[in-house]
Structure formats: structure tokens, C-alpha cells
mmCIF file of C-alpha atoms in Angstrom:
data_model
loop_
_atom_site.group_PDB
_atom_site.id
_atom_site.type_symbol
_atom_site.label_atom_id
_atom_site.label_comp_id
_atom_site.label_asym_id
_atom_site.label_seq_id
_atom_site.Cartn_x
_atom_site.Cartn_y
_atom_site.Cartn_z
ATOM 1 C CA MET A 1 -85.350 -1.509 3.546
ATOM 2 C CA ARG A 2 -81.913 -0.100 4.461
ATOM 3 C CA VAL A 3 -80.260 -2.764 2.300
ATOM 4 C CA VAL A 4 -82.364 -1.631 -0.649
ATOM 5 C CA SER A 5 -81.252 1.971 -0.329
ATOM 6 C CA ARG A 6 -77.598 0.928 0.001
ATOM 7 C CA LEU A 7 -77.625 -1.268 -3.081
ATOM 8 C CA TRP A 8 -79.553 1.155 -5.236
ATOM 9 C CA SER A 9 -78.209 4.483 -4.020
ATOM 10 C CA GLY A 10 -76.757 6.721 -6.661
ATOM 11 C CA VAL A 11 -78.862 5.256 -9.435
ATOM 12 C CA GLY A 12 -80.376 8.656 -10.237
ATOM 13 C CA ILE A 13 -81.542 9.152 -13.779
ATOM 14 C CA LEU A 14 -82.512 6.014 -15.650
ATOM 15 C CA PHE A 15 -80.541 4.638 -18.551
ATOM 16 C CA LEU A 16 -82.956 5.479 -21.355
ATOM 17 C CA LEU A 17 -80.939 3.876 -24.121
ATOM 18 C CA GLN A 18 -83.639 3.801 -26.723
ATOM 19 C CA GLY A 19 -82.307 2.572 -30.014
ATOM 20 C CA CYS A 20 -78.773 3.250 -31.107
ATOM 21 C CA GLY A 21 -79.460 4.473 -34.622
ATOM 22 C CA SER A 22 -76.510 3.694 -36.846
ATOM 23 C CA SER A 23 -74.027 3.777 -33.947
ATOM 24 C CA GLU A 24 -72.164 0.592 -33.210
ATOM 25 C CA ILE A 25 -71.637 -0.925 -29.792
ATOM 26 C CA LYS A 26 -68.090 -1.848 -28.893
ATOM 27 C CA VAL A 27 -67.107 -4.739 -26.610
ATOM 28 C CA GLU A 28 -63.463 -5.510 -25.922
ATOM 29 C CA GLY A 29 -61.567 -8.129 -23.973
ATOM 30 C CA GLU A 30 -58.710 -10.557 -23.682
ATOM 31 C CA PHE A 31 -58.612 -14.252 -22.755
ATOM 32 C CA THR A 32 -55.296 -15.788 -21.762
ATOM 33 C CA ASP A 33 -56.195 -19.298 -22.913
ATOM 34 C CA LEU A 34 -58.536 -18.737 -25.849
ATOM 35 C CA ALA A 35 -58.008 -21.134 -28.721
ATOM 36 C CA GLY A 36 -60.787 -21.168 -31.284
ATOM 37 C CA GLU A 37 -64.037 -19.419 -32.001
ATOM 38 C CA MET A 38 -65.837 -17.186 -29.548
ATOM 39 C CA ARG A 39 -69.281 -15.719 -30.155
ATOM 40 C CA LEU A 40 -71.423 -13.052 -28.542
ATOM 41 C CA LEU A 41 -75.129 -13.909 -28.691
ATOM 42 C CA ALA A 42 -78.488 -12.391 -27.794
ATOM 43 C CA VAL A 43 -82.147 -13.302 -28.158
ATOM 44 C CA MET A 44 -84.068 -11.240 -30.696
ATOM 45 C CA PRO A 45 -87.330 -10.057 -29.088
ATOM 46 C CA SER A 46 -89.306 -10.085 -32.338
ATOM 47 C CA LEU A 47 -88.319 -13.664 -33.185
ATOM 48 C CA SER A 48 -87.682 -15.144 -29.723
ATOM 49 C CA ASP A 49 -84.694 -16.736 -31.400
ATOM 50 C CA THR A 50 -80.965 -16.616 -30.727
ATOM 51 C CA LEU A 51 -78.874 -14.317 -32.882
ATOM 52 C CA SER A 52 -75.088 -14.313 -33.119
ATOM 53 C CA ILE A 53 -74.230 -10.621 -33.014
ATOM 54 C CA ALA A 54 -70.426 -10.798 -32.995
ATOM 55 C CA GLY A 55 -67.801 -13.423 -33.626
ATOM 56 C CA LYS A 56 -64.306 -12.288 -34.650
ATOM 57 C CA VAL A 57 -61.383 -13.096 -32.376
ATOM 58 C CA GLN A 58 -57.729 -12.314 -33.047
ATOM 59 C CA ALA A 59 -54.677 -13.331 -30.975
ATOM 60 C CA LYS A 60 -56.758 -14.101 -27.863
ATOM 61 C CA LYS A 61 -58.279 -10.630 -27.999
ATOM 62 C CA VAL A 62 -61.823 -9.633 -28.841
ATOM 63 C CA GLU A 63 -62.828 -6.279 -30.252
ATOM 64 C CA TRP A 64 -66.401 -6.645 -31.320
ATOM 65 C CA ARG A 65 -68.330 -3.913 -33.096
ATOM 66 C CA ILE A 66 -71.967 -4.831 -32.747
ATOM 67 C CA PRO A 67 -74.727 -3.502 -35.008
ATOM 68 C CA ALA A 68 -77.247 -1.273 -33.285
ATOM 69 C CA LEU A 69 -79.614 -2.980 -30.868
ATOM 70 C CA ASP A 70 -82.007 -1.612 -28.299
ATOM 71 C CA MET A 71 -80.208 -1.609 -24.984
ATOM 72 C CA PRO A 72 -80.203 -2.770 -22.252
ATOM 73 C CA ALA A 73 -79.996 -6.337 -23.518
ATOM 74 C CA LYS A 74 -79.025 -9.625 -21.946
ATOM 75 C CA VAL A 75 -76.220 -11.234 -23.938
ATOM 76 C CA TRP A 76 -73.874 -14.145 -23.447
ATOM 77 C CA ILE A 77 -70.570 -15.460 -24.733
ATOM 78 C CA GLU A 78 -69.996 -18.949 -26.076
ATOM 79 C CA ALA A 79 -66.504 -20.382 -26.508
ATOM 80 C CA GLU A 80 -65.245 -23.885 -27.126
ATOM 81 C CA GLY A 81 -68.816 -25.150 -27.359
ATOM 82 C CA ARG A 82 -70.118 -23.846 -24.044
ATOM 83 C CA ARG A 83 -71.618 -20.753 -22.477
ATOM 84 C CA VAL A 84 -68.836 -18.845 -20.718
ATOM 85 C CA VAL A 85 -70.523 -15.823 -19.194
ATOM 86 C CA GLU A 86 -73.824 -13.950 -19.354
ATOM 87 C CA PHE A 87 -74.117 -10.219 -18.770
ATOM 88 C CA ILE A 88 -76.176 -7.088 -19.379
ATOM 89 C CA LEU A 89 -75.121 -4.914 -22.305
ATOM 90 C CA ASP A 90 -76.217 -1.377 -21.496
ATOM 91 C CA GLN A 91 -73.720 1.068 -23.009
ATOM 92 C CA LYS A 92 -71.994 1.633 -26.336
ATOM 93 C CA LYS A 93 -68.419 1.776 -25.061
ATOM 94 C CA GLY A 94 -66.428 0.673 -22.048
ATOM 95 C CA ILE A 95 -67.648 -2.932 -21.697
ATOM 96 C CA ARG A 96 -64.770 -5.379 -21.179
ATOM 97 C CA ILE A 97 -64.637 -9.148 -20.772
ATOM 98 C CA ASP A 98 -61.335 -10.537 -19.522
ATOM 99 C CA GLY A 99 -60.010 -13.673 -17.884
ATOM 100 C CA ALA A 100 -59.361 -17.361 -18.451
ATOM 101 C CA LEU A 101 -61.769 -19.956 -19.801
ATOM 102 C CA LYS A 102 -60.458 -23.134 -18.194
ATOM 103 C CA ASN A 103 -61.233 -22.105 -14.604
ATOM 104 C CA ASP A 104 -64.263 -19.904 -15.354
ATOM 105 C CA SER A 105 -62.527 -16.766 -14.077
ATOM 106 C CA VAL A 106 -64.131 -14.459 -16.632
ATOM 107 C CA VAL A 107 -64.860 -10.930 -15.406
ATOM 108 C CA VAL A 108 -67.227 -8.429 -17.024
ATOM 109 C CA SER A 109 -66.599 -4.760 -16.271
ATOM 110 C CA GLY A 110 -67.845 -1.372 -17.402
ATOM 111 C CA GLY A 111 -71.608 -1.840 -17.461
ATOM 112 C CA LYS A 112 -73.686 0.046 -14.878
ATOM 113 C CA LEU A 113 -76.566 -2.427 -14.699
ATOM 114 C CA GLU A 114 -74.213 -5.401 -14.695
ATOM 115 C CA LYS A 115 -72.274 -3.902 -11.779
ATOM 116 C CA GLU A 116 -75.464 -3.280 -9.801
ATOM 117 C CA TYR A 117 -76.748 -6.777 -10.469
ATOM 118 C CA ALA A 118 -73.397 -8.333 -9.495
ATOM 119 C CA ALA A 119 -73.507 -6.496 -6.153
ATOM 120 C CA LEU A 120 -77.051 -7.687 -5.553
ATOM 121 C CA ARG A 121 -76.198 -11.275 -6.523
ATOM 122 C CA GLN A 122 -73.356 -11.246 -3.996
ATOM 123 C CA PHE A 123 -75.736 -10.028 -1.301
ATOM 124 C CA LEU A 124 -78.306 -12.718 -2.139
ATOM 125 C CA LYS A 125 -75.635 -15.379 -2.056
ATOM 126 C CA GLU A 126 -74.341 -14.352 1.359
ATOM 127 C CA LYS A 127 -77.757 -13.725 2.910
ATOM 128 C CA TYR A 128 -79.791 -16.604 1.492
ATOM 129 C CA GLU A 129 -78.102 -18.949 -0.956
ATOM 130 C CA SER A 130 -75.028 -19.966 1.052
ATOM 131 C CA PRO A 131 -77.165 -20.892 4.080
ATOM 132 C CA LEU A 132 -79.502 -22.811 1.748
ATOM 133 C CA GLU A 133 -76.544 -24.744 0.325
ATOM 134 C CA GLU A 134 -75.496 -25.736 3.846
ATOM 135 C CA ILE A 135 -79.036 -26.796 4.701
ATOM 136 C CA ASN A 136 -79.332 -28.881 1.527
ATOM 137 C CA HIS A 137 -75.999 -30.529 2.276
ATOM 138 C CA SER A 138 -77.130 -31.463 5.787
ATOM 139 C CA VAL A 139 -80.456 -32.772 4.480
ATOM 140 C CA SER A 140 -78.655 -34.923 1.886
ATOM 141 C CA ARG A 141 -76.375 -36.391 4.543
ATOM 142 C CA ILE A 142 -79.305 -37.383 6.747
ATOM 143 C CA LEU A 143 -81.305 -38.820 3.852
ATOM 144 C CA GLY A 144 -78.256 -40.798 2.757
ATOM 145 C CA ARG A 145 -78.095 -42.752 6.003
ATOM 146 C CA SER A 146 -79.337 -46.316 5.770
ATOM 147 C CA LYS A 147 -80.848 -46.046 9.236
ATOM 148 C CA ARG A 148 -82.135 -42.843 10.765
ATOM 149 C CA THR A 149 -82.691 -42.296 14.465
ATOM 150 C CA SER A 150 -85.508 -40.293 15.992
ATOM 151 C CA SER A 151 -82.981 -37.467 16.503
ATOM 152 C CA ASP A 152 -82.187 -37.600 12.798
ATOM 153 C CA GLU A 153 -85.870 -37.306 11.926
ATOM 154 C CA LYS A 154 -86.338 -34.325 14.237
ATOM 155 C CA ARG A 155 -83.279 -32.601 12.819
ATOM 156 C CA LEU A 156 -84.453 -33.336 9.279
ATOM 157 C CA SER A 157 -87.831 -31.783 10.044
ATOM 158 C CA ARG A 158 -86.188 -28.646 11.464
ATOM 159 C CA LEU A 159 -83.908 -28.336 8.453
ATOM 160 C CA VAL A 160 -86.788 -28.644 5.987
ATOM 161 C CA THR A 161 -88.702 -25.944 7.883
ATOM 162 C CA LEU A 162 -85.630 -23.693 7.970
ATOM 163 C CA LYS A 163 -85.105 -24.190 4.241
ATOM 164 C CA GLY A 164 -88.672 -23.111 3.578
ATOM 165 C CA HIS A 165 -88.136 -19.953 5.646
ATOM 166 C CA TYR A 166 -84.993 -18.977 3.733
ATOM 167 C CA GLU A 167 -86.702 -19.540 0.371
ATOM 168 C CA TYR A 168 -89.794 -17.608 1.440
ATOM 169 C CA TYR A 169 -87.941 -14.584 2.802
ATOM 170 C CA ARG A 170 -85.608 -14.500 -0.188
ATOM 171 C CA ASN A 171 -88.603 -14.186 -2.525
ATOM 172 C CA VAL A 172 -90.209 -11.597 -0.236
ATOM 173 C CA TYR A 173 -87.012 -9.546 -0.354
ATOM 174 C CA ILE A 174 -86.853 -9.688 -4.167
ATOM 175 C CA LYS A 175 -90.480 -8.624 -4.513
ATOM 176 C CA LYS A 176 -89.996 -5.720 -2.097
ATOM 177 C CA LEU A 177 -86.873 -4.661 -3.965
ATOM 178 C CA VAL A 178 -88.709 -4.616 -7.305
ATOM 179 C CA ARG A 179 -91.667 -2.677 -5.876
ATOM 180 C CA ALA A 180 -89.251 -0.129 -4.387
ATOM 181 C CA ASN A 181 -87.681 0.350 -7.838
ATOM 182 C CA LEU A 182 -90.540 0.073 -10.328
ATOM 183 C CA SER A 183 -88.941 2.507 -12.773
ATOM 184 C CA HIS A 184 -85.476 0.931 -12.716
ATOM 185 C CA GLU A 185 -84.519 -1.388 -15.592
ATOM 186 C CA LEU A 186 -82.662 -3.752 -13.284
ATOM 187 C CA SER A 187 -86.078 -4.747 -11.926
ATOM 188 C CA LEU A 188 -86.642 -6.506 -15.265
ATOM 189 C CA VAL A 189 -83.643 -8.717 -14.543
ATOM 190 C CA LEU A 190 -84.828 -9.444 -11.006
ATOM 191 C CA ILE A 191 -88.268 -10.490 -12.231
ATOM 192 C CA GLU A 192 -86.856 -12.800 -14.888
ATOM 193 C CA GLU A 193 -83.807 -14.232 -13.157
ATOM 194 C CA GLU A 194 -84.695 -14.247 -9.467
ATOM 195 C CA LEU A 195 -88.416 -15.060 -9.559
ATOM 196 C CA GLY A 196 -88.402 -17.491 -12.470
ATOM 197 C CA ASP A 197 -90.245 -20.239 -10.597
ATOM 198 C CA SER A 198 -93.482 -18.238 -10.341
ATOM 199 C CA VAL A 199 -94.965 -16.928 -13.589
ATOM 200 C CA HIS A 200 -97.963 -15.485 -11.742
ATOM 201 C CA VAL A 201 -95.729 -13.348 -9.509
ATOM 202 C CA GLN A 202 -93.566 -12.348 -12.472
ATOM 203 C CA ARG A 203 -96.593 -11.219 -14.465
ATOM 204 C CA GLN A 204 -98.042 -9.273 -11.542
ATOM 205 C CA LEU A 205 -94.806 -7.393 -10.860
ATOM 206 C CA PHE A 206 -94.205 -6.734 -14.549
ATOM 207 C CA GLN A 207 -97.617 -5.081 -14.835
ATOM 208 C CA GLU A 208 -96.710 -2.776 -11.945
ATOM 209 C CA LEU A 209 -93.492 -1.509 -13.570
ATOM 210 C CA THR A 210 -93.255 2.130 -14.668
ATOM 211 C CA ILE A 211 -90.145 1.794 -16.860
ATOM 212 C CA GLU A 212 -90.152 4.375 -19.667
ATOM 213 C CA ASN A 213 -87.879 2.550 -22.092
ATOM 214 C CA LYS A 214 -90.139 -0.184 -23.435
ATOM 215 C CA ASN A 215 -88.037 -0.767 -26.555
ATOM 216 C CA SER A 216 -85.106 -2.460 -24.858
ATOM 217 C CA TYR A 217 -84.415 -6.131 -25.401
ATOM 218 C CA LEU A 218 -84.759 -6.709 -21.652
ATOM 219 C CA TYR A 219 -88.258 -5.242 -21.598
ATOM 220 C CA ARG A 220 -89.573 -6.712 -24.837
ATOM 221 C CA ILE A 221 -88.358 -10.258 -24.202
ATOM 222 C CA LEU A 222 -89.887 -10.374 -20.737
ATOM 223 C CA GLU A 223 -93.092 -8.771 -22.008
ATOM 224 C CA LYS A 224 -93.418 -11.367 -24.736
ATOM 225 C CA ARG A 225 -92.763 -14.262 -22.368
ATOM 226 C CA LEU A 226 -95.355 -13.070 -19.854
ATOM 227 C CA GLN A 227 -98.163 -12.356 -22.339
#
């Protein structure tokens, strides 16, 4: 579990951002090619419905002051009729979203949980997902042949087995990571985003969590979905 300790070192005290009272949350940013409306949205835990929590844009800049919500929360930005970026909102100030829309080069900075999750996503991509993409590409090429030789069939069988191994060990890694960090709020994101194909596993891991802040949008939405 040396990778686990490297990715999660320095976490220390949990973000116990329970309710923000009357304090507003500020999100800033600038988009070089923004032309039109941009909205920041979240799902309300009590309603399981989408709520637009900010929407003003001036001169390609955003400076949103968001009414109090229970952080951490998963939010996303929509612009020009499509979802641009999704991120974790976990602090009142210092969150920035900058970049260009046309080539999807939008960068979120400032959030602690978002930074940790981005580092983990990069690791998962390099360790598991990139190899899986190569395997899937090879499988597609073989299946696309009008005639397959016995060598093709053997290679196809090996590739399918290898794909299963990568998928299995990826899920094992995620589960071990969550169990090593049962009190960390990022585990909520891992359960929802990285183990979404198995509700039984999600529910089991969620029940094992020891997170103190049960008021956050992250916690309440996942709790409601896994009831």
C-alpha cells in the first residue's frame, strides 16, 4: 500500500465543513472564448434534483457568490448547452476555474479534495485505464476482421483474459484505498465515481465509513442513493 500512503500523505485533519451559516462561497475564473450563459449547478440532497446555484458572467469572467451549502459538494459547470467540467467544491474561497471551452482545456484549482482526486485519477489512468484502452483497441481490430486465423483467436482470448485482470485489480485497488481511508471524505467520491458498476460493493463500503461530517452534499447524496 505504498501508493496509498504517497497519494494520501499530508491529509491530516479532515475537512469538517459543516454548514456555512450565512457565509457565501466564492468561485472565480476566466474563459478566453466564453460567449453566452454559464451556470454552476449541484444536486440538492433533499430533493435529488438539480439546482442552479450561480449564473452571472461578465466579460468572459466569472465571480460567483454562492449561497451557503453544506460542503464538500460535487458541482459542475454548463456552458453553451453542455457540461464543461465537474469538480468538488470544498472551501469558501480560493476555487478558480480557468481555460478555454472549445478544446476542453478547463482547469480547476484551489480545492484540496479536487487536487487529491485529480492526482488519484491520473494514477488510475496510467496504471489501469490506458492499458485497458490499448487492449480494447486491439480486441476491436481483431473482431473487425472478416476472417480470423487460429492465431487471432488465441490472441483474442489472451486479450480478453488480460482485460479482466486489469478491471479486477483496479477495483481491488479502489476498495483497498477506501478501506485504508474510511474517515476521509474523498472516499465518498471513490465509492460513487470509481465503483459505480456495483451497488452492492458501494453499499458495503459506505456502511464501513467513519466520516464525521454527515451533512455534506457528498455524504447525503450517496447515502440517499444507496438506501
